[in-house]
Short mmCIF file of C-alpha atoms and ligand atoms in Angstrom, two decimals:
data_model
loop_
_atom_site.label_atom_id
_atom_site.label_comp_id
_atom_site.label_asym_id
_atom_site.label_seq_id
_atom_site.Cartn_x
_atom_site.Cartn_y
_atom_site.Cartn_z
CA MET L 1 -38.77 35.83 17.84
CA ASP L 2 -38.64 38.54 20.49
CA VAL L 3 -37.58 41.79 18.81
CA MET L 4 -36.63 43.35 22.11
CA GLN L 5 -34.44 40.43 23.08
CA ASP L 6 -32.74 40.58 19.67
CA LEU L 7 -31.90 44.24 20.16
CA LYS L 8 -30.47 43.53 23.59
CA ASP L 9 -28.42 40.60 22.33
CA GLN L 10 -27.07 42.74 19.54
CA ALA L 11 -26.19 45.53 21.96
CA GLU L 12 -24.32 43.12 24.21
CA ARG L 13 -22.48 41.55 21.28
CA GLU L 14 -21.32 44.94 20.05
CA LEU L 15 -20.20 46.03 23.51
CA ASP L 16 -18.37 42.76 23.92
CA ALA L 17 -16.66 43.03 20.52
CA VAL L 18 -15.38 46.55 21.07
CA ARG L 19 -14.03 45.69 24.51
CA ARG L 20 -12.21 42.69 23.06
CA ARG L 21 -10.76 45.02 20.43
CA SER L 22 -9.52 47.48 23.06
CA LEU L 23 -7.97 44.82 25.28
CA ASP L 24 -6.37 42.93 22.36
CA LEU L 25 -4.82 46.15 21.15
CA LEU L 26 -3.14 46.77 24.51
CA GLU L 27 -2.26 43.11 25.09
CA PRO L 28 1.36 43.34 23.83
CA LEU L 29 2.21 46.24 26.17
CA ASP L 30 3.69 46.11 29.65
CA ASP L 31 2.44 48.40 32.44
CA GLN L 32 5.15 50.97 31.79
CA ALA L 33 4.07 51.33 28.16
CA LEU L 34 0.47 51.78 29.28
CA ILE L 35 1.31 54.48 31.83
CA ARG L 36 3.88 56.44 29.81
CA GLN L 37 2.92 59.36 27.62
CA HIS L 38 4.35 58.44 24.21
CA SER L 39 3.63 61.86 22.75
CA ARG L 40 2.38 65.13 24.18
CA LEU L 41 -0.31 65.03 21.52
CA MET L 42 -1.79 61.89 23.02
CA SER L 43 -3.04 60.57 26.35
CA PRO L 44 -1.32 57.82 28.30
CA LEU L 45 -3.01 54.65 26.99
CA VAL L 46 -4.28 53.84 30.45
CA TRP L 47 -6.18 57.14 30.41
CA ASP L 48 -8.06 56.13 27.23
CA LEU L 49 -8.88 52.75 28.76
CA SER L 50 -10.45 54.21 31.91
CA HIS L 51 -12.04 57.04 29.95
CA VAL L 52 -14.09 54.66 27.76
CA GLY L 53 -15.28 52.89 30.91
CA ASN L 54 -16.12 56.20 32.56
CA TYR L 55 -18.09 57.25 29.47
CA GLU L 56 -20.03 53.98 29.63
CA ASP L 57 -20.70 54.60 33.32
CA LEU L 58 -21.92 58.16 32.62
CA TRP L 59 -24.21 57.39 29.69
CA LEU L 60 -25.28 53.78 30.01
CA VAL L 61 -25.22 53.08 33.73
CA ARG L 62 -26.20 56.54 35.02
CA ALA L 63 -28.07 58.44 32.27
CA ALA L 64 -29.89 55.46 30.71
CA GLY L 65 -29.96 53.15 33.73
CA GLY L 66 -30.74 55.72 36.41
CA ARG L 67 -28.13 54.14 38.68
CA PRO L 68 -25.64 55.97 40.91
CA GLY L 69 -22.64 54.82 38.84
CA VAL L 70 -19.64 52.64 39.66
CA ASP L 71 -17.25 55.32 40.90
CA PRO L 72 -18.27 58.94 40.23
CA SER L 73 -15.20 60.10 42.17
CA VAL L 74 -13.05 59.41 39.07
CA ASP L 75 -15.25 61.47 36.73
CA GLY L 76 -12.97 64.50 36.97
CA LEU L 77 -9.85 62.53 36.04
CA TYR L 78 -11.41 61.22 32.84
CA ASP L 79 -13.17 64.38 31.75
CA ALA L 80 -11.43 65.32 28.51
CA PHE L 81 -12.39 68.96 28.99
CA ARG L 82 -11.05 69.35 32.47
CA HIS L 83 -7.62 68.00 31.55
CA PRO L 84 -6.00 68.61 28.16
CA ARG L 85 -3.85 65.77 26.86
CA PRO L 86 -0.44 67.20 27.86
CA ASN L 87 -1.52 67.28 31.52
CA ARG L 88 -2.95 63.78 31.74
CA PRO L 89 0.23 61.90 32.75
CA SER L 90 0.55 63.95 35.95
CA LEU L 91 -2.95 62.99 37.16
CA PRO L 92 -3.43 60.30 39.82
CA LEU L 93 -4.83 57.92 37.18
CA LEU L 94 -6.00 54.41 37.89
CA GLY L 95 -3.15 52.00 37.14
CA PRO L 96 -3.46 49.33 34.44
CA ALA L 97 -4.85 46.62 36.73
CA GLU L 98 -7.21 49.04 38.50
CA SER L 99 -8.35 50.36 35.16
CA ARG L 100 -9.16 46.90 33.83
CA GLN L 101 -11.09 46.15 37.00
CA TYR L 102 -12.96 49.47 36.85
CA ILE L 103 -14.09 49.07 33.25
CA SER L 104 -15.21 45.51 33.83
CA GLN L 105 -17.27 46.58 36.87
CA VAL L 106 -18.89 49.25 34.72
CA ARG L 107 -19.55 46.67 32.04
CA ASP L 108 -21.29 44.30 34.48
CA GLN L 109 -23.66 47.08 35.46
CA ALA L 110 -24.15 48.20 31.86
CA ILE L 111 -25.28 44.68 30.92
CA GLU L 112 -27.78 44.69 33.80
CA VAL L 113 -29.09 48.04 32.62
CA ILE L 114 -29.50 46.75 29.07
CA ASP L 115 -31.32 43.66 30.32
CA GLN L 116 -33.83 45.88 32.10
CA MET L 117 -34.04 48.49 29.36
CA GLU L 118 -37.12 49.35 27.35
CA PHE L 119 -35.92 49.76 23.79
CA ASP L 120 -38.38 51.88 21.87
CA PRO L 121 -37.49 51.54 18.18
CA SER L 122 -39.86 54.37 17.24
CA ARG L 123 -38.17 56.86 19.57
CA PRO L 124 -34.53 55.88 19.29
CA LEU L 125 -33.10 59.09 20.70
CA LEU L 126 -34.92 58.67 23.93
CA ALA L 127 -34.55 54.94 24.19
CA GLY L 128 -31.54 52.90 25.08
CA ALA L 129 -30.52 52.06 21.51
CA PHE L 130 -28.97 55.48 20.94
CA VAL L 131 -26.97 55.33 24.14
CA VAL L 132 -25.67 51.87 23.32
CA GLY L 133 -24.66 53.11 19.88
CA LEU L 134 -23.00 56.13 21.42
CA VAL L 135 -20.98 54.04 23.86
CA VAL L 136 -19.97 51.44 21.25
CA GLN L 137 -18.89 54.08 18.72
CA HIS L 138 -17.08 56.10 21.35
CA GLU L 139 -14.91 53.15 22.39
CA HIS L 140 -14.15 52.26 18.75
CA GLN L 141 -13.12 55.88 18.17
CA HIS L 142 -10.77 55.70 21.14
CA ASP L 143 -9.32 52.46 19.76
CA GLU L 144 -8.34 54.44 16.68
CA THR L 145 -6.92 57.17 18.91
CA MET L 146 -4.92 54.52 20.78
CA LEU L 147 -3.61 53.21 17.44
CA ALA L 148 -2.34 56.71 16.67
CA THR L 149 -0.59 56.66 20.06
CA LEU L 150 0.92 53.23 19.34
CA GLN L 151 2.24 54.51 15.99
CA LEU L 152 4.09 57.22 17.96
CA MET L 153 5.89 54.78 20.30
CA ASP L 154 9.68 54.87 20.31
CA PRO L 155 11.62 52.04 18.59
CA PRO L 156 11.36 49.07 18.52
CA GLY L 157 7.73 50.16 18.23
CA TYR L 158 4.42 48.44 18.58
CA ARG L 159 3.64 45.09 17.00
CA PRO L 160 0.14 43.61 17.15
CA VAL L 161 -0.33 40.09 18.52
CA SER L 162 -2.00 38.77 15.40
CA PRO L 163 -0.19 39.45 12.13
CA ALA L 164 -2.00 41.51 9.51
CA PRO L 165 -3.92 39.62 6.85
CA PRO L 166 -2.92 40.85 3.40
CA SER L 167 -5.24 43.25 1.60
CA PRO L 168 -6.64 42.06 -1.73
CA SER L 169 -4.35 42.73 -4.71
CA PRO L 170 -5.19 45.80 -6.73
CA SER L 171 -7.50 45.18 -9.61
CA SER L 172 -5.80 45.25 -13.01
CA LEU L 173 -8.82 46.90 -14.63
CA ARG L 174 -7.90 50.33 -15.90
CA VAL L 175 -10.00 53.09 -14.42
CA PRO L 176 -9.91 56.83 -15.15
CA ALA L 177 -7.89 59.05 -12.81
CA GLU L 178 -10.88 61.30 -12.15
CA VAL L 179 -14.64 60.84 -12.22
CA PHE L 180 -17.36 63.39 -13.02
CA VAL L 181 -20.05 64.44 -10.57
CA PRO L 182 -22.95 66.35 -12.15
CA GLY L 183 -24.18 69.53 -10.49
CA GLY L 184 -27.43 69.76 -8.57
CA PRO L 185 -28.88 69.18 -5.15
CA PHE L 186 -28.36 66.17 -2.90
CA VAL L 187 -29.33 65.31 0.64
CA MET L 188 -26.43 66.03 2.98
CA GLY L 189 -26.38 64.54 6.47
CA THR L 190 -28.94 62.21 7.95
CA ASP L 191 -31.91 62.11 10.28
CA ASP L 192 -31.03 58.60 11.43
CA ALA L 193 -31.24 59.26 15.09
CA ALA L 194 -30.33 55.76 16.20
CA TRP L 195 -26.66 55.86 15.23
CA ALA L 196 -25.78 59.26 13.84
CA TYR L 197 -24.01 61.84 15.97
CA ASP L 198 -25.61 65.25 16.43
CA ASN L 199 -23.18 66.83 13.94
CA GLU L 200 -24.52 64.64 11.08
CA ARG L 201 -28.07 65.93 11.64
CA PRO L 202 -30.40 67.27 10.39
CA SER L 203 -30.37 66.18 6.77
CA HIS L 204 -30.73 69.10 4.39
CA LEU L 205 -30.47 69.86 0.69
CA VAL L 206 -27.17 71.17 -0.62
CA SER L 207 -26.58 72.05 -4.23
CA VAL L 208 -23.08 71.85 -5.62
CA ASP L 209 -21.92 72.78 -9.09
CA GLU L 210 -20.52 70.02 -11.32
CA PHE L 211 -16.99 68.92 -10.44
CA TRP L 212 -14.40 66.19 -10.96
CA ILE L 213 -13.03 64.13 -8.12
CA ASP L 214 -10.03 61.78 -8.11
CA THR L 215 -10.95 58.10 -8.37
CA PHE L 216 -8.43 57.30 -5.63
CA PRO L 217 -6.74 59.02 -2.73
CA VAL L 218 -3.32 60.49 -3.64
CA THR L 219 -0.70 57.73 -3.49
CA ASN L 220 2.79 57.71 -2.00
CA ALA L 221 4.25 57.64 -5.53
CA GLN L 222 2.27 60.73 -6.54
CA TYR L 223 3.22 62.46 -3.33
CA GLN L 224 6.90 61.71 -3.98
CA GLN L 225 6.60 63.54 -7.31
CA PHE L 226 5.44 66.57 -5.37
CA ILE L 227 8.45 66.26 -3.05
CA ASP L 228 10.83 65.74 -5.99
CA ASP L 229 9.39 68.76 -7.75
CA GLY L 230 10.34 70.94 -4.79
CA GLY L 231 6.90 70.96 -3.23
CA TYR L 232 8.25 71.67 0.23
CA ARG L 233 10.62 74.38 -1.01
CA THR L 234 8.31 76.41 -3.22
CA SER L 235 6.36 78.95 -1.21
CA ARG L 236 4.02 79.96 -4.03
CA TRP L 237 2.20 76.63 -3.87
CA TRP L 238 1.43 77.21 -0.19
CA THR L 239 -0.97 79.64 1.44
CA SER L 240 0.89 82.13 3.63
CA GLU L 241 -0.48 80.37 6.73
CA GLY L 242 0.58 76.98 5.38
CA TRP L 243 4.05 78.21 4.48
CA ALA L 244 4.51 79.73 7.93
CA TRP L 245 3.70 76.36 9.47
CA ARG L 246 5.92 74.51 6.99
CA GLN L 247 8.79 76.80 8.08
CA GLU L 248 8.08 76.61 11.79
CA ALA L 249 7.65 72.82 11.87
CA GLY L 250 10.39 72.15 9.30
CA LEU L 251 8.08 69.98 7.19
CA GLU L 252 9.87 68.17 4.36
CA HIS L 253 7.97 64.90 3.94
CA PRO L 254 5.07 63.01 5.55
CA GLU L 255 5.53 62.10 9.20
CA PHE L 256 7.27 58.75 9.77
CA TRP L 257 9.12 58.88 6.43
CA GLN L 258 12.93 58.93 6.34
CA ARG L 259 15.78 58.43 3.90
CA GLU L 260 19.55 58.64 3.68
CA ASP L 261 20.61 61.24 1.10
CA THR L 262 18.94 60.30 -2.13
CA ARG L 263 18.24 56.66 -1.31
CA PRO L 264 14.60 55.54 -1.61
CA TRP L 265 12.21 56.65 1.11
CA SER L 266 11.41 54.26 3.92
CA ARG L 267 8.78 54.60 6.59
CA THR L 268 8.28 53.51 10.16
CA ARG L 269 4.91 51.86 10.50
CA PHE L 270 4.43 50.68 14.08
CA GLY L 271 7.23 48.16 14.71
CA TRP L 272 8.21 47.87 11.05
CA VAL L 273 10.67 49.90 8.98
CA GLU L 274 9.96 49.28 5.31
CA ASP L 275 10.18 50.82 1.85
CA VAL L 276 7.40 53.29 1.20
CA PRO L 277 4.90 51.34 -0.93
CA PRO L 278 4.24 53.40 -4.06
CA ASP L 279 0.62 52.40 -4.61
CA GLU L 280 -0.73 53.01 -1.10
CA PRO L 281 -2.58 56.21 -0.27
CA VAL L 282 -0.21 58.64 1.44
CA GLN L 283 -0.96 59.06 5.15
CA HIS L 284 0.30 61.20 8.02
CA VAL L 285 0.12 64.46 6.09
CA CYS L 286 -1.47 67.55 7.59
CA TRP L 287 -4.17 69.70 5.99
CA TYR L 288 -1.59 72.28 4.87
CA GLU L 289 0.39 69.62 3.00
CA ALA L 290 -2.78 68.26 1.38
CA ASP L 291 -3.96 71.74 0.38
CA THR L 292 -0.54 72.53 -1.10
CA TYR L 293 -0.24 69.28 -3.02
CA ALA L 294 -3.66 69.91 -4.57
CA ARG L 295 -2.58 73.39 -5.74
CA TRP L 296 0.68 71.97 -7.12
CA ALA L 297 -1.37 69.38 -9.05
CA GLY L 298 -3.58 72.12 -10.51
CA LYS L 299 -6.51 70.97 -8.41
CA ARG L 300 -7.99 71.64 -4.98
CA LEU L 301 -9.36 69.70 -2.02
CA PRO L 302 -13.04 68.76 -2.29
CA THR L 303 -15.48 70.53 -0.02
CA GLU L 304 -17.15 68.38 2.56
CA ALA L 305 -20.41 68.58 0.58
CA GLU L 306 -18.69 67.50 -2.63
CA TRP L 307 -17.08 64.59 -0.84
CA GLU L 308 -20.40 63.43 0.60
CA LYS L 309 -22.19 63.81 -2.72
CA ALA L 310 -19.53 61.71 -4.47
CA ALA L 311 -19.74 59.05 -1.75
CA GLY L 312 -23.54 58.79 -2.04
CA SER L 313 -25.07 56.05 0.07
CA LEU L 314 -22.00 53.80 0.23
CA THR L 315 -22.15 51.11 2.87
CA PRO L 316 -18.85 49.84 4.18
CA THR L 317 -18.85 46.34 2.71
CA ALA L 318 -15.80 46.25 0.43
CA ALA L 319 -13.36 48.44 2.33
CA ASN L 320 -10.22 48.34 4.46
CA LEU L 321 -11.56 49.09 7.94
CA GLY L 322 -11.54 47.84 11.50
CA GLY L 323 -7.89 48.28 12.44
CA VAL L 324 -6.89 44.77 11.40
CA SER L 325 -4.54 45.52 8.50
CA PHE L 326 -2.42 48.21 10.26
CA ARG L 327 -1.97 49.95 6.92
CA PRO L 328 -3.92 51.41 4.00
CA ALA L 329 -4.54 49.08 1.05
CA ALA L 330 -3.07 49.82 -2.38
CA VAL L 331 -5.34 51.85 -4.62
CA GLY L 332 -7.51 49.57 -6.74
CA ALA L 333 -7.80 46.94 -4.02
CA TYR L 334 -11.54 47.45 -3.53
CA PRO L 335 -13.21 47.96 -6.94
CA ALA L 336 -16.45 46.52 -5.50
CA GLY L 337 -16.53 49.38 -3.02
CA GLU L 338 -16.81 52.08 -5.67
CA SER L 339 -19.38 54.82 -5.17
CA TRP L 340 -22.21 55.65 -7.60
CA CYS L 341 -19.97 58.06 -9.55
CA GLY L 342 -17.01 55.67 -9.75
CA ALA L 343 -14.83 56.97 -6.92
CA GLN L 344 -13.05 54.17 -5.07
CA GLN L 345 -11.85 53.66 -1.51
CA MET L 346 -13.79 56.62 -0.16
CA ILE L 347 -14.55 54.54 2.91
CA GLY L 348 -11.55 53.13 4.80
CA ASP L 349 -7.77 53.28 4.14
CA VAL L 350 -7.15 56.93 5.06
CA TRP L 351 -9.26 59.76 6.43
CA GLU L 352 -9.57 62.34 3.70
CA TRP L 353 -8.99 66.01 4.40
CA THR L 354 -11.64 68.30 2.91
CA SER L 355 -11.41 72.05 2.36
CA SER L 356 -14.27 72.68 4.82
CA ASP L 357 -14.24 74.09 8.33
CA PHE L 358 -16.15 72.11 10.96
CA GLN L 359 -19.54 73.81 11.32
CA GLY L 360 -23.01 72.79 12.47
CA TYR L 361 -25.59 72.08 9.78
CA PRO L 362 -28.59 74.45 9.54
CA GLY L 363 -30.91 73.58 12.41
CA PHE L 364 -28.16 71.81 14.39
CA GLU L 365 -29.06 70.87 17.95
CA SER L 366 -26.44 69.43 20.26
CA PHE L 367 -27.26 65.99 21.61
CA PRO L 368 -26.65 64.57 24.09
CA TYR L 369 -23.92 67.01 25.17
CA ARG L 370 -22.34 70.17 23.73
CA GLU L 371 -18.82 68.87 24.16
CA TYR L 372 -19.12 66.12 21.57
CA SER L 373 -19.31 68.53 18.60
CA GLU L 374 -20.61 72.00 19.22
CA VAL L 375 -17.68 73.39 21.17
CA PHE L 376 -15.41 72.58 18.18
CA PHE L 377 -17.48 74.43 15.58
CA GLY L 378 -15.74 77.36 13.93
CA SER L 379 -12.72 77.92 11.74
CA ASP L 380 -10.09 76.18 13.90
CA TYR L 381 -10.80 72.67 12.65
CA LYS L 382 -10.95 71.07 9.20
CA VAL L 383 -13.32 68.22 8.40
CA LEU L 384 -12.05 64.77 7.43
CA ARG L 385 -14.28 62.15 5.83
CA GLY L 386 -14.47 58.45 5.05
CA GLY L 387 -12.63 56.72 7.90
CA SER L 388 -9.24 55.02 7.80
CA TRP L 389 -7.99 51.43 7.99
CA ALA L 390 -8.14 51.96 11.79
CA THR L 391 -11.82 52.98 11.83
CA HIS L 392 -14.50 50.48 12.81
CA THR L 393 -17.47 49.91 10.48
CA SER L 394 -19.81 51.32 13.13
CA VAL L 395 -18.20 54.72 12.61
CA ALA L 396 -17.58 54.45 8.86
CA ARG L 397 -20.51 55.94 6.99
CA PRO L 398 -20.74 58.60 4.29
CA THR L 399 -22.32 61.11 6.67
CA PHE L 400 -19.80 60.67 9.51
CA ARG L 401 -17.72 63.77 10.25
CA ASN L 402 -14.29 63.81 11.81
CA TRP L 403 -12.30 66.97 12.47
CA ASP L 404 -8.82 68.05 13.52
CA TYR L 405 -6.47 71.01 13.46
CA PRO L 406 -4.92 71.67 10.03
CA ILE L 407 -1.42 71.03 11.49
CA ARG L 408 -2.10 67.51 12.78
CA ARG L 409 -0.32 64.54 11.21
CA GLN L 410 -0.51 61.72 13.75
CA ILE L 411 -3.99 60.69 12.63
CA PHE L 412 -4.35 58.25 9.73
CA ALA L 413 -5.14 60.95 7.22
CA GLY L 414 -4.50 61.44 3.52
CA PHE L 415 -6.61 63.12 0.86
CA ARG L 416 -7.93 63.08 -2.68
CA CYS L 417 -8.18 66.06 -5.01
CA ALA L 418 -11.07 67.64 -6.87
CA ARG L 419 -11.31 70.03 -9.79
CA GLY L 420 -13.92 72.48 -11.02
CA GLU L 421 -15.35 75.73 -9.80
CA LYS L 422 -16.50 75.59 -6.20
CA ILE L 423 -20.14 76.72 -5.99
CA GLU L 424 -22.31 75.61 -3.10
CA LYS L 425 -25.86 76.59 -2.14
CA ARG L 426 -27.69 75.46 0.95
CA GLY L 427 -31.44 74.89 0.98
CA SER L 428 -33.69 73.99 -1.93
C1 LIG O 501 -14.20 62.87 16.39
C2 LIG O 501 -11.98 62.02 16.70
C3 LIG O 501 -12.37 64.38 16.80
O1 LIG O 501 -11.18 62.20 19.63
O2 LIG O 501 -11.66 64.30 19.83
C4 LIG O 501 -13.75 60.80 21.44
C5 LIG O 501 -13.87 61.69 19.05
N1 LIG O 501 -15.03 62.50 21.13
N2 LIG O 501 -14.29 61.13 22.60
C6 LIG O 501 -11.93 63.17 19.44
C7 LIG O 501 -14.21 61.67 20.51
C8 LIG O 501 -15.08 62.18 22.44
C9 LIG O 501 -13.20 62.98 18.62
N3 LIG O 501 -12.93 63.06 17.15
FE1 LIG O 502 -13.79 60.31 24.48
#
């Protein structure tokens, strides 16, 4: 067996799989739906499609392959920093057919580069394996972004080509509502340079005090109790910043929920309008709503360190991931995916808001470019953990860090609560 050839075959399989995912996702849409901007928060879908190809051209074909690139003249159009999302529809973007042709030309060259590449498993950062991982993960992340765009489409809404397979039924075993996590140090982050992003590195010791964390993410039924109890009308449960946003945005319920007078809540989920399922984790709530719910419940959001400690070394085997189900699974559906302390569904279903700002770990070094993580460090963004039903396994790991503004609701985000005094020390 040729180890090098195995690595190359694996790289090509993963590139092939993610491209199939992207194209399948967009398959039901006509050109107009690909070109239109469905929300000012999001790019036209055809921008995402060319952008993933441009990224592959930049990193795989040019940086790793030392080639001139397929069409550097489009770099500016697909540079996320040059053009914020609201401006993207007015750019002279490649059309849907041109975009498909462009990304497939890039792919042909990328495969040639991989065939000629020297993978050095002992120096993964410098070898091709990291770049392949970067490109594969990046496209999967944009597939999730595109799903958020598709969720925002006007009625009749988006319907996938292949119908969703049902999630497993919730286990009938009774489990406690909260689980205990003893205090003490744990290793936060990773030094795995082959797949981890710069913001997950370096690994370092963090000591947290003992705390309790909810076994499951907060469900729609629990969230409805908060609504029924006047959660959105009671300013004392909100921070002053959160209340100001609640007033300005007119928040009264999660995004995509609706009801007539006091009839039961329904929700619009892609091309379906359906009763809100009580046992599913709530999604499409912003950080302010999550933070407020936790206070109403007499709890708080976990810190990012607490979340990661509770997750331990979970691998995403029994979890709702990959964007196939188009919804979170009911709580209790994945008892085999429980973490070492007994918390369930930490990976998959919904991204979980944490109380932490997005910051670099001690000793952080940006790699391979500052604009992936470093430019977002500070107090503007909150960290989300665990991945959602729309996240691919290649991006779903206990150390993976996602971030967004505390007002954002279009992402597939919910939360779970924690309890106990918040004490955190870095270093040994
Ligand atoms: C990690 C989801 C915040 O979409 O801004 C995609 C991922 N970075 N292309 C984002 C990303 C560059 C990133 N998030
Ligand atoms: Fe990107």
